[in-house]
PDB file of C-alpha atoms and ligand atoms in Angstrom:
ATOM      1  CA  MET A  17      14.399  47.148  94.391  1.00  0.00           C
ATOM      2  CA  VAL A  18      17.965  48.110  93.544  1.00  0.00           C
ATOM      3  CA  ARG A  19      18.984  47.221  89.971  1.00  0.00           C
ATOM      4  CA  HIS A  20      22.505  46.423  88.785  1.00  0.00           C
ATOM      5  CA  LEU A  21      24.267  46.034  85.447  1.00  0.00           C
ATOM      6  CA  VAL A  22      26.494  43.018  86.076  1.00  0.00           C
ATOM      7  CA  SER A  23      25.720  41.249  82.804  1.00  0.00           C
ATOM      8  CA  ILE A  24      24.130  42.628  79.646  1.00  0.00           C
ATOM      9  CA  MET A  25      21.421  40.060  80.496  1.00  0.00           C
ATOM     10  CA  ASP A  26      20.327  42.508  83.216  1.00  0.00           C
ATOM     11  CA  MET A  27      19.087  44.723  80.367  1.00  0.00           C
ATOM     12  CA  LYS A  28      17.210  41.969  78.616  1.00  0.00           C
ATOM     13  CA  ASN A  29      13.922  43.851  78.780  1.00  0.00           C
ATOM     14  CA  CYS A  30      15.210  47.380  78.281  1.00  0.00           C
ATOM     15  CA  LEU A  31      18.323  47.309  76.080  1.00  0.00           C
ATOM     16  CA  GLU A  32      16.668  48.980  73.095  1.00  0.00           C
ATOM     17  CA  GLU A  33      15.157  51.644  75.348  1.00  0.00           C
ATOM     18  CA  ILE A  34      18.594  52.398  76.849  1.00  0.00           C
ATOM     19  CA  ILE A  35      20.214  52.613  73.405  1.00  0.00           C
ATOM     20  CA  ASP A  36      17.521  55.080  72.303  1.00  0.00           C
ATOM     21  CA  PHE A  37      17.913  56.967  75.571  1.00  0.00           C
ATOM     22  CA  ALA A  38      21.678  57.258  74.959  1.00  0.00           C
ATOM     23  CA  ILE A  39      20.996  58.634  71.462  1.00  0.00           C
ATOM     24  CA  ASP A  40      18.595  61.209  72.939  1.00  0.00           C
ATOM     25  CA  ILE A  41      21.164  62.203  75.594  1.00  0.00           C
ATOM     26  CA  LYS A  42      23.772  62.655  72.844  1.00  0.00           C
ATOM     27  CA  THR A  43      21.362  64.839  70.842  1.00  0.00           C
ATOM     28  CA  ASN A  44      20.074  66.894  73.797  1.00  0.00           C
ATOM     29  CA  PRO A  45      22.786  66.898  76.494  1.00  0.00           C
ATOM     30  CA  SER A  46      21.507  70.031  78.240  1.00  0.00           C
ATOM     31  CA  LYS A  47      18.181  68.330  79.011  1.00  0.00           C
ATOM     32  CA  TYR A  48      19.999  66.031  81.446  1.00  0.00           C
ATOM     33  CA  LYS A  49      22.561  68.393  82.945  1.00  0.00           C
ATOM     34  CA  ASP A  50      21.266  68.339  86.523  1.00  0.00           C
ATOM     35  CA  SER A  51      19.931  64.788  86.547  1.00  0.00           C
ATOM     36  CA  MET A  52      22.568  63.516  89.002  1.00  0.00           C
ATOM     37  CA  ASP A  53      22.847  66.719  91.034  1.00  0.00           C
ATOM     38  CA  SER A  54      24.920  66.118  94.201  1.00  0.00           C
ATOM     39  CA  CYS A  55      25.234  62.390  93.425  1.00  0.00           C
ATOM     40  CA  SER A  56      28.486  60.432  93.617  1.00  0.00           C
ATOM     41  CA  LEU A  57      29.712  57.470  91.578  1.00  0.00           C
ATOM     42  CA  GLY A  58      32.553  55.397  93.041  1.00  0.00           C
ATOM     43  CA  MET A  59      34.767  53.720  90.416  1.00  0.00           C
ATOM     44  CA  ILE A  60      36.869  50.744  91.514  1.00  0.00           C
ATOM     45  CA  PHE A  61      39.485  49.768  88.932  1.00  0.00           C
ATOM     46  CA  GLU A  62      41.542  46.598  89.383  1.00  0.00           C
ATOM     47  CA  LYS A  63      42.771  46.981  85.786  1.00  0.00           C
ATOM     48  CA  SER A  64      43.875  49.882  83.570  1.00  0.00           C
ATOM     49  CA  SER A  65      41.398  52.009  81.668  1.00  0.00           C
ATOM     50  CA  THR A  66      41.299  55.052  79.430  1.00  0.00           C
ATOM     51  CA  ARG A  67      37.770  55.118  77.992  1.00  0.00           C
ATOM     52  CA  THR A  68      35.760  53.629  80.826  1.00  0.00           C
ATOM     53  CA  ARG A  69      37.360  55.786  83.482  1.00  0.00           C
ATOM     54  CA  VAL A  70      37.264  59.064  81.586  1.00  0.00           C
ATOM     55  CA  SER A  71      33.809  58.569  80.060  1.00  0.00           C
ATOM     56  CA  PHE A  72      32.208  57.702  83.409  1.00  0.00           C
ATOM     57  CA  GLU A  73      33.925  60.568  85.181  1.00  0.00           C
ATOM     58  CA  VAL A  74      33.006  63.144  82.536  1.00  0.00           C
ATOM     59  CA  ALA A  75      29.482  61.704  82.284  1.00  0.00           C
ATOM     60  CA  MET A  76      28.940  62.235  86.020  1.00  0.00           C
ATOM     61  CA  THR A  77      30.302  65.798  85.866  1.00  0.00           C
ATOM     62  CA  GLN A  78      28.048  66.637  82.925  1.00  0.00           C
ATOM     63  CA  LEU A  79      25.049  65.186  84.770  1.00  0.00           C
ATOM     64  CA  GLY A  80      25.743  67.504  87.713  1.00  0.00           C
ATOM     65  CA  GLY A  81      27.318  64.827  89.921  1.00  0.00           C
ATOM     66  CA  HIS A  82      30.775  63.649  90.838  1.00  0.00           C
ATOM     67  CA  ALA A  83      32.943  60.539  90.343  1.00  0.00           C
ATOM     68  CA  LEU A  84      35.629  59.129  92.643  1.00  0.00           C
ATOM     69  CA  PHE A  85      38.463  56.945  91.345  1.00  0.00           C
ATOM     70  CA  LEU A  86      39.111  54.139  93.834  1.00  0.00           C
ATOM     71  CA  SER A  87      42.159  51.959  93.438  1.00  0.00           C
ATOM     72  CA  PRO A  88      41.937  48.604  95.237  1.00  0.00           C
ATOM     73  CA  LYS A  89      45.580  49.141  96.256  1.00  0.00           C
ATOM     74  CA  ASP A  90      44.498  52.138  98.308  1.00  0.00           C
ATOM     75  CA  LEU A  91      41.171  50.749  99.518  1.00  0.00           C
ATOM     76  CA  GLN A  92      41.186  48.415 102.515  1.00  0.00           C
ATOM     77  CA  ILE A  93      40.198  45.605 100.083  1.00  0.00           C
ATOM     78  CA  GLY A  94      43.937  45.486  99.356  1.00  0.00           C
ATOM     79  CA  ARG A  95      44.506  44.688 103.058  1.00  0.00           C
ATOM     80  CA  GLY A  96      41.816  42.053 103.384  1.00  0.00           C
ATOM     81  CA  GLU A  97      38.508  43.884 103.937  1.00  0.00           C
ATOM     82  CA  THR A  98      35.876  41.753 102.238  1.00  0.00           C
ATOM     83  CA  ILE A  99      34.045  42.779  99.104  1.00  0.00           C
ATOM     84  CA  ALA A 100      30.756  42.335 100.966  1.00  0.00           C
ATOM     85  CA  ASP A 101      31.770  44.764 103.729  1.00  0.00           C
ATOM     86  CA  THR A 102      33.132  47.208 101.160  1.00  0.00           C
ATOM     87  CA  ALA A 103      29.752  47.102  99.396  1.00  0.00           C
ATOM     88  CA  ARG A 104      27.879  47.695 102.674  1.00  0.00           C
ATOM     89  CA  VAL A 105      30.015  50.718 103.543  1.00  0.00           C
ATOM     90  CA  LEU A 106      30.212  52.313 100.081  1.00  0.00           C
ATOM     91  CA  SER A 107      26.401  52.038  99.852  1.00  0.00           C
ATOM     92  CA  ARG A 108      26.184  54.482 102.773  1.00  0.00           C
ATOM     93  CA  TYR A 109      28.241  57.193 101.000  1.00  0.00           C
ATOM     94  CA  LEU A 110      27.708  56.804  97.280  1.00  0.00           C
ATOM     95  CA  ASP A 111      24.769  56.649  94.862  1.00  0.00           C
ATOM     96  CA  CYS A 112      26.266  54.173  92.398  1.00  0.00           C
ATOM     97  CA  ILE A 113      29.403  51.990  92.085  1.00  0.00           C
ATOM     98  CA  MET A 114      31.284  51.038  88.929  1.00  0.00           C
ATOM     99  CA  TYR A 115      33.635  48.074  89.269  1.00  0.00           C
ATOM    100  CA  ARG A 116      36.277  46.802  86.792  1.00  0.00           C
ATOM    101  CA  ALA A 117      37.461  43.465  88.112  1.00  0.00           C
ATOM    102  CA  PHE A 118      39.603  40.496  87.173  1.00  0.00           C
ATOM    103  CA  ASP A 119      37.016  37.986  88.362  1.00  0.00           C
ATOM    104  CA  TYR A 120      33.313  38.295  87.512  1.00  0.00           C
ATOM    105  CA  LYS A 121      32.450  36.541  90.781  1.00  0.00           C
ATOM    106  CA  ASN A 122      33.712  39.602  92.646  1.00  0.00           C
ATOM    107  CA  VAL A 123      31.398  41.887  90.657  1.00  0.00           C
ATOM    108  CA  GLU A 124      28.498  39.575  91.512  1.00  0.00           C
ATOM    109  CA  GLU A 125      29.568  39.600  95.168  1.00  0.00           C
ATOM    110  CA  LEU A 126      29.725  43.398  95.293  1.00  0.00           C
ATOM    111  CA  ALA A 127      26.274  43.666  93.706  1.00  0.00           C
ATOM    112  CA  LEU A 128      24.828  41.074  96.067  1.00  0.00           C
ATOM    113  CA  HIS A 129      25.756  43.137  99.126  1.00  0.00           C
ATOM    114  CA  SER A 130      25.263  46.615  97.690  1.00  0.00           C
ATOM    115  CA  GLU A 131      22.236  48.785  98.463  1.00  0.00           C
ATOM    116  CA  ILE A 132      23.000  50.984  95.445  1.00  0.00           C
ATOM    117  CA  PRO A 133      23.364  50.083  91.730  1.00  0.00           C
ATOM    118  CA  VAL A 134      26.583  48.301  90.742  1.00  0.00           C
ATOM    119  CA  ILE A 135      27.804  48.652  87.155  1.00  0.00           C
ATOM    120  CA  ASN A 136      30.242  46.153  85.699  1.00  0.00           C
ATOM    121  CA  GLY A 137      33.017  48.173  84.048  1.00  0.00           C
ATOM    122  CA  LEU A 138      34.520  44.964  82.540  1.00  0.00           C
ATOM    123  CA  ASP A 139      35.465  41.629  84.018  1.00  0.00           C
ATOM    124  CA  ASN A 140      36.793  38.369  82.607  1.00  0.00           C
ATOM    125  CA  ARG A 141      33.304  37.320  81.456  1.00  0.00           C
ATOM    126  CA  GLU A 142      31.613  40.468  80.133  1.00  0.00           C
ATOM    127  CA  HIS A 143      31.865  44.147  79.231  1.00  0.00           C
ATOM    128  CA  PRO A 144      28.214  45.229  79.217  1.00  0.00           C
ATOM    129  CA  CYS A 145      28.702  49.039  79.144  1.00  0.00           C
ATOM    130  CA  GLN A 146      30.826  48.657  76.031  1.00  0.00           C
ATOM    131  CA  ILE A 147      28.059  46.858  74.207  1.00  0.00           C
ATOM    132  CA  VAL A 148      25.487  49.588  74.895  1.00  0.00           C
ATOM    133  CA  ALA A 149      27.809  52.085  73.176  1.00  0.00           C
ATOM    134  CA  ASP A 150      28.547  49.621  70.356  1.00  0.00           C
ATOM    135  CA  LEU A 151      24.916  48.923  69.538  1.00  0.00           C
ATOM    136  CA  MET A 152      24.173  52.638  69.831  1.00  0.00           C
ATOM    137  CA  THR A 153      26.865  53.278  67.195  1.00  0.00           C
ATOM    138  CA  VAL A 154      25.393  50.606  64.915  1.00  0.00           C
ATOM    139  CA  LYS A 155      21.894  52.030  65.365  1.00  0.00           C
ATOM    140  CA  GLU A 156      23.086  55.561  64.517  1.00  0.00           C
ATOM    141  CA  ARG A 157      24.447  54.252  61.203  1.00  0.00           C
ATOM    142  CA  PHE A 158      21.756  51.736  60.221  1.00  0.00           C
ATOM    143  CA  THR A 159      18.642  53.004  62.130  1.00  0.00           C
ATOM    144  CA  ASN A 160      17.471  49.439  62.839  1.00  0.00           C
ATOM    145  CA  LEU A 161      19.458  46.640  64.445  1.00  0.00           C
ATOM    146  CA  LYS A 162      17.146  43.742  63.679  1.00  0.00           C
ATOM    147  CA  GLY A 163      18.381  41.525  60.853  1.00  0.00           C
ATOM    148  CA  LEU A 164      21.849  43.095  60.570  1.00  0.00           C
ATOM    149  CA  LYS A 165      24.797  40.740  60.271  1.00  0.00           C
ATOM    150  CA  MET A 166      27.448  41.493  62.905  1.00  0.00           C
ATOM    151  CA  VAL A 167      30.688  39.519  62.817  1.00  0.00           C
ATOM    152  CA  TYR A 168      33.038  39.527  65.781  1.00  0.00           C
ATOM    153  CA  VAL A 169      36.550  38.536  64.633  1.00  0.00           C
ATOM    154  CA  GLY A 170      39.171  37.356  67.133  1.00  0.00           C
ATOM    155  CA  ASP A 171      39.242  36.162  70.719  1.00  0.00           C
ATOM    156  CA  GLY A 172      36.024  34.749  72.234  1.00  0.00           C
ATOM    157  CA  ASN A 173      36.484  37.050  75.240  1.00  0.00           C
ATOM    158  CA  ASN A 174      34.473  39.352  77.530  1.00  0.00           C
ATOM    159  CA  VAL A 175      33.605  41.789  74.724  1.00  0.00           C
ATOM    160  CA  CYS A 176      32.617  38.942  72.403  1.00  0.00           C
ATOM    161  CA  HIS A 177      30.364  37.499  75.139  1.00  0.00           C
ATOM    162  CA  SER A 178      28.425  40.711  75.773  1.00  0.00           C
ATOM    163  CA  LEU A 179      28.199  41.351  72.028  1.00  0.00           C
ATOM    164  CA  LEU A 180      26.741  37.892  71.354  1.00  0.00           C
ATOM    165  CA  LEU A 181      24.134  38.373  74.077  1.00  0.00           C
ATOM    166  CA  GLY A 182      23.305  42.000  73.244  1.00  0.00           C
ATOM    167  CA  GLY A 183      23.172  41.389  69.495  1.00  0.00           C
ATOM    168  CA  ALA A 184      20.947  38.343  69.923  1.00  0.00           C
ATOM    169  CA  MET A 185      18.625  40.365  72.194  1.00  0.00           C
ATOM    170  CA  GLN A 186      18.188  42.866  69.378  1.00  0.00           C
ATOM    171  CA  GLY A 187      17.402  40.254  66.729  1.00  0.00           C
ATOM    172  CA  MET A 188      20.751  40.578  64.962  1.00  0.00           C
ATOM    173  CA  ASN A 189      22.542  37.762  63.144  1.00  0.00           C
ATOM    174  CA  VAL A 190      25.704  37.509  65.184  1.00  0.00           C
ATOM    175  CA  VAL A 191      28.747  35.511  64.138  1.00  0.00           C
ATOM    176  CA  ALA A 192      31.692  34.757  66.415  1.00  0.00           C
ATOM    177  CA  ASN A 193      34.679  34.219  64.128  1.00  0.00           C
ATOM    178  CA  CYS A 194      37.205  32.760  66.541  1.00  0.00           C
ATOM    179  CA  PRO A 195      40.005  30.195  66.173  1.00  0.00           C
ATOM    180  CA  LYS A 196      39.737  26.755  67.710  1.00  0.00           C
ATOM    181  CA  ASN A 197      40.580  26.889  71.444  1.00  0.00           C
ATOM    182  CA  TYR A 198      39.471  30.540  71.650  1.00  0.00           C
ATOM    183  CA  HIS A 199      35.735  30.179  71.164  1.00  0.00           C
ATOM    184  CA  PRO A 200      33.380  32.100  73.452  1.00  0.00           C
ATOM    185  CA  TRP A 201      32.231  30.235  76.570  1.00  0.00           C
ATOM    186  CA  LYS A 202      29.615  27.585  75.827  1.00  0.00           C
ATOM    187  CA  GLU A 203      27.201  28.874  78.487  1.00  0.00           C
ATOM    188  CA  ILE A 204      27.227  32.296  76.768  1.00  0.00           C
ATOM    189  CA  VAL A 205      26.720  30.846  73.288  1.00  0.00           C
ATOM    190  CA  ASP A 206      23.817  28.738  74.602  1.00  0.00           C
ATOM    191  CA  LYS A 207      22.201  31.770  76.256  1.00  0.00           C
ATOM    192  CA  ALA A 208      22.670  33.927  73.150  1.00  0.00           C
ATOM    193  CA  THR A 209      21.203  31.171  70.965  1.00  0.00           C
ATOM    194  CA  MET A 210      18.110  31.021  73.174  1.00  0.00           C
ATOM    195  CA  LEU A 211      17.732  34.800  73.022  1.00  0.00           C
ATOM    196  CA  ALA A 212      18.074  34.753  69.235  1.00  0.00           C
ATOM    197  CA  GLU A 213      15.324  32.162  69.023  1.00  0.00           C
ATOM    198  CA  GLU A 214      13.030  34.599  70.853  1.00  0.00           C
ATOM    199  CA  THR A 215      13.966  37.646  68.764  1.00  0.00           C
ATOM    200  CA  GLY A 216      14.333  36.149  65.279  1.00  0.00           C
ATOM    201  CA  GLY A 217      18.096  36.658  65.222  1.00  0.00           C
ATOM    202  CA  SER A 218      20.786  34.002  64.989  1.00  0.00           C
ATOM    203  CA  VAL A 219      24.107  33.043  66.555  1.00  0.00           C
ATOM    204  CA  LYS A 220      26.849  31.174  64.711  1.00  0.00           C
ATOM    205  CA  ILE A 221      30.461  30.280  65.292  1.00  0.00           C
ATOM    206  CA  ILE A 222      32.502  30.220  62.086  1.00  0.00           C
ATOM    207  CA  GLU A 223      36.235  29.595  62.227  1.00  0.00           C
ATOM    208  CA  ASP A 224      37.137  30.839  58.726  1.00  0.00           C
ATOM    209  CA  PRO A 225      37.440  34.682  58.666  1.00  0.00           C
ATOM    210  CA  LEU A 226      36.654  35.222  54.966  1.00  0.00           C
ATOM    211  CA  GLU A 227      33.615  32.960  55.092  1.00  0.00           C
ATOM    212  CA  ALA A 228      32.408  34.640  58.312  1.00  0.00           C
ATOM    213  CA  CYS A 229      32.660  38.202  56.969  1.00  0.00           C
ATOM    214  CA  ILE A 230      30.732  37.679  53.710  1.00  0.00           C
ATOM    215  CA  ASP A 231      28.026  40.397  53.496  1.00  0.00           C
ATOM    216  CA  ALA A 232      28.687  41.559  57.071  1.00  0.00           C
ATOM    217  CA  ASP A 233      27.097  44.884  58.025  1.00  0.00           C
ATOM    218  CA  VAL A 234      29.351  45.186  61.048  1.00  0.00           C
ATOM    219  CA  ILE A 235      32.844  43.776  61.560  1.00  0.00           C
ATOM    220  CA  TYR A 236      34.033  44.028  65.162  1.00  0.00           C
ATOM    221  CA  THR A 237      37.370  43.186  66.702  1.00  0.00           C
ATOM    222  CA  ASP A 238      39.182  43.445  70.024  1.00  0.00           C
ATOM    223  CA  VAL A 239      42.686  42.759  71.333  1.00  0.00           C
ATOM    224  CA  TRP A 240      44.070  39.218  71.154  1.00  0.00           C
ATOM    225  CA  VAL A 241      45.608  39.506  74.615  1.00  0.00           C
ATOM    226  CA  SER A 242      43.137  40.792  77.165  1.00  0.00           C
ATOM    227  CA  MET A 243      44.142  42.211  80.524  1.00  0.00           C
ATOM    228  CA  GLY A 244      45.014  39.213  82.656  1.00  0.00           C
ATOM    229  CA  ASP A 245      46.093  37.048  79.660  1.00  0.00           C
ATOM    230  CA  GLU A 246      49.554  38.610  79.253  1.00  0.00           C
ATOM    231  CA  LYS A 247      51.401  35.368  80.031  1.00  0.00           C
ATOM    232  CA  GLU A 248      49.859  33.783  76.907  1.00  0.00           C
ATOM    233  CA  GLU A 249      50.944  36.593  74.581  1.00  0.00           C
ATOM    234  CA  GLU A 250      53.188  34.577  72.270  1.00  0.00           C
ATOM    235  CA  GLU A 251      50.865  31.633  71.708  1.00  0.00           C
ATOM    236  CA  ARG A 252      47.884  33.935  71.268  1.00  0.00           C
ATOM    237  CA  GLU A 253      49.585  36.053  68.617  1.00  0.00           C
ATOM    238  CA  ALA A 254      50.409  32.903  66.667  1.00  0.00           C
ATOM    239  CA  ALA A 255      46.848  31.567  66.970  1.00  0.00           C
ATOM    240  CA  PHE A 256      45.200  34.858  65.924  1.00  0.00           C
ATOM    241  CA  MET A 257      47.395  36.057  63.026  1.00  0.00           C
ATOM    242  CA  LYS A 258      44.866  34.754  60.458  1.00  0.00           C
ATOM    243  CA  TYR A 259      42.161  36.739  62.271  1.00  0.00           C
ATOM    244  CA  GLN A 260      43.484  40.207  61.546  1.00  0.00           C
ATOM    245  CA  VAL A 261      40.798  42.653  60.384  1.00  0.00           C
ATOM    246  CA  ASN A 262      42.334  43.942  57.164  1.00  0.00           C
ATOM    247  CA  GLU A 263      41.216  45.104  53.703  1.00  0.00           C
ATOM    248  CA  LYS A 264      40.643  41.506  52.559  1.00  0.00           C
ATOM    249  CA  LEU A 265      37.937  40.992  55.155  1.00  0.00           C
ATOM    250  CA  VAL A 266      36.337  44.385  54.541  1.00  0.00           C
ATOM    251  CA  GLU A 267      36.189  43.636  50.790  1.00  0.00           C
ATOM    252  CA  VAL A 268      33.903  40.631  51.270  1.00  0.00           C
ATOM    253  CA  ALA A 269      31.609  42.499  53.680  1.00  0.00           C
ATOM    254  CA  SER A 270      28.650  44.614  52.565  1.00  0.00           C
ATOM    255  CA  ASN A 271      29.565  47.841  50.698  1.00  0.00           C
ATOM    256  CA  ASP A 272      28.409  50.091  53.529  1.00  0.00           C
ATOM    257  CA  CYS A 273      29.727  47.944  56.368  1.00  0.00           C
ATOM    258  CA  ILE A 274      31.152  49.579  59.464  1.00  0.00           C
ATOM    259  CA  VAL A 275      34.170  48.401  61.411  1.00  0.00           C
ATOM    260  CA  LEU A 276      34.176  48.636  65.191  1.00  0.00           C
ATOM    261  CA  HIS A 277      36.889  48.157  67.788  1.00  0.00           C
ATOM    262  CA  CYS A 278      36.267  48.660  71.503  1.00  0.00           C
ATOM    263  CA  LEU A 279      39.880  49.959  71.797  1.00  0.00           C
ATOM    264  CA  PRO A 280      42.693  50.061  72.799  1.00  0.00           C
ATOM    265  CA  ALA A 281      43.799  48.907  69.317  1.00  0.00           C
ATOM    266  CA  HIS A 282      47.031  47.116  68.587  1.00  0.00           C
ATOM    267  CA  ARG A 283      47.604  48.357  65.074  1.00  0.00           C
ATOM    268  CA  GLY A 284      49.214  45.774  62.821  1.00  0.00           C
ATOM    269  CA  MET A 285      47.924  42.989  65.044  1.00  0.00           C
ATOM    270  CA  GLU A 286      44.129  42.551  65.295  1.00  0.00           C
ATOM    271  CA  ILE A 287      43.468  45.476  62.934  1.00  0.00           C
ATOM    272  CA  THR A 288      45.473  47.278  60.253  1.00  0.00           C
ATOM    273  CA  ASP A 289      46.035  51.049  60.045  1.00  0.00           C
ATOM    274  CA  GLU A 290      44.225  51.070  56.688  1.00  0.00           C
ATOM    275  CA  VAL A 291      41.063  49.673  58.218  1.00  0.00           C
ATOM    276  CA  ILE A 292      40.925  51.535  61.539  1.00  0.00           C
ATOM    277  CA  ASP A 293      41.753  54.824  59.794  1.00  0.00           C
ATOM    278  CA  GLY A 294      39.719  53.984  56.693  1.00  0.00           C
ATOM    279  CA  LYS A 295      36.264  55.008  55.507  1.00  0.00           C
ATOM    280  CA  HIS A 296      34.456  52.056  57.072  1.00  0.00           C
ATOM    281  CA  SER A 297      35.813  52.652  60.566  1.00  0.00           C
ATOM    282  CA  ALA A 298      33.327  53.902  63.165  1.00  0.00           C
ATOM    283  CA  ALA A 299      35.738  53.336  66.053  1.00  0.00           C
ATOM    284  CA  TRP A 300      36.004  56.987  67.094  1.00  0.00           C
ATOM    285  CA  ASP A 301      32.240  57.539  67.174  1.00  0.00           C
ATOM    286  CA  GLN A 302      32.048  54.299  69.117  1.00  0.00           C
ATOM    287  CA  ALA A 303      34.571  55.613  71.663  1.00  0.00           C
ATOM    288  CA  GLU A 304      32.664  58.894  71.990  1.00  0.00           C
ATOM    289  CA  ASN A 305      29.432  56.996  72.462  1.00  0.00           C
ATOM    290  CA  ARG A 306      30.828  55.344  75.580  1.00  0.00           C
ATOM    291  CA  MET A 307      30.166  58.625  77.391  1.00  0.00           C
ATOM    292  CA  HIS A 308      26.582  59.029  76.187  1.00  0.00           C
ATOM    293  CA  ALA A 309      25.906  55.373  76.923  1.00  0.00           C
ATOM    294  CA  GLN A 310      27.353  55.663  80.455  1.00  0.00           C
ATOM    295  CA  LYS A 311      24.944  58.522  81.145  1.00  0.00           C
ATOM    296  CA  ALA A 312      22.005  56.454  79.917  1.00  0.00           C
ATOM    297  CA  ILE A 313      23.082  53.484  82.057  1.00  0.00           C
ATOM    298  CA  ILE A 314      23.582  55.546  85.227  1.00  0.00           C
ATOM    299  CA  LEU A 315      20.299  57.410  84.824  1.00  0.00           C
ATOM    300  CA  ASP A 316      18.350  54.264  84.010  1.00  0.00           C
ATOM    301  CA  LEU A 317      19.662  52.363  87.041  1.00  0.00           C
ATOM    302  CA  TYR A 318      19.502  55.297  89.412  1.00  0.00           C
ATOM    303  CA  LYS A 319      16.094  56.638  88.471  1.00  0.00           C
ATOM    304  CA  ASN A 320      14.372  53.266  88.226  1.00  0.00           C
ATOM    305  CA  GLU A 321      15.579  51.908  91.562  1.00  0.00           C
TER     306      GLU A 321
HETATM  307  N1  LIG B  10      37.057  49.864  75.660  1.00  0.00           N
HETATM  308  C1  LIG B  10      37.419  50.077  76.937  1.00  0.00           C
HETATM  309  O1  LIG B  10      36.765  49.642  77.898  1.00  0.00           O
HETATM  310  O2  LIG B  10      38.535  50.829  77.062  1.00  0.00           O
HETATM  311  P1  LIG B  10      39.332  51.096  78.412  1.00  0.00           P
HETATM  312  O3  LIG B  10      39.985  49.809  78.811  1.00  0.00           O
HETATM  313  O4  LIG B  10      40.316  52.172  78.042  1.00  0.00           O
HETATM  314  O5  LIG B  10      38.365  51.564  79.457  1.00  0.00           O
HETATM  315  N1  LIG B  11      39.074  42.260  76.006  1.00  0.00           N
HETATM  316  C1  LIG B  11      39.794  43.426  76.448  1.00  0.00           C
HETATM  317  C2  LIG B  11      38.904  44.617  76.401  1.00  0.00           C
HETATM  318  C3  LIG B  11      39.574  45.917  76.750  1.00  0.00           C
HETATM  319  C4  LIG B  11      38.624  47.051  76.768  1.00  0.00           C
HETATM  320  C5  LIG B  11      40.345  43.182  77.848  1.00  0.00           C
HETATM  321  O1  LIG B  11      39.638  42.581  78.671  1.00  0.00           O
HETATM  322  O2  LIG B  11      41.470  43.578  78.116  1.00  0.00           O
END
């Protein structure tokens, strides 16, 4: 049966295996160089991208395959062809589809009608590919994920959602440090809490940044204004100013803590120059790991169909 990565929940039983696979691919890239020989990945982007687009495209080239950038403006979707029909047709040409969408329901719809794997390249609910690379980066630094304290500081958004679920799946103690009115969705927090009960991890929401970051092994942040939220820019900046990841937060974290940011970063807003360029930052390894993680995701979905 065809498998998709729409939510990080789709990897509930294999997330650790995929993280380890991504680390092996990073260590031994030549072992996998023909794994997607003559295969094509279609990439539909409704929103901008630097990392996701380039890492998927380069990943496919390095695996011996090919990636096509598909803008919805140029596809017939832009002129009213349904997502279901698009899925039916693309399934006849391609081997895999990556979709970055405004609405998660459209990613679900594409997957429902696709005969080939669909990978969510970010929507308004989740960013599952990002979290594979993030947890890979944490595992490279700490060897084991279980029991680590990971604090997400900022907006309870798509990245926060996948991080809560993925971290809980790995038995981590995950904290969402978000201001009132910007908490992660309740359904996600409930799901993550249930996962943590199974794995021995925990999930907490703490509104005070200093309290949340005490003894953190990982501090993670993301933009305050996600793609699609631009109209709320002013009110969001006011609500999040106290949630900047700066030296004060790093000081209360564990001595060997790492700081992650999915990027793009807005320096001076959600993170300071000192922190993102400082000794605790692992943001550039994290960005690199997107490419190794994309390979692991593609190969896992494609080979285990
Ligand atoms: N982190 C991330 O997904 O970056 P892009 O928006 O550049 O793809
Ligand atoms: N939360 C951000 C992530 C960007 C990679 C957004 O959705 O714009």
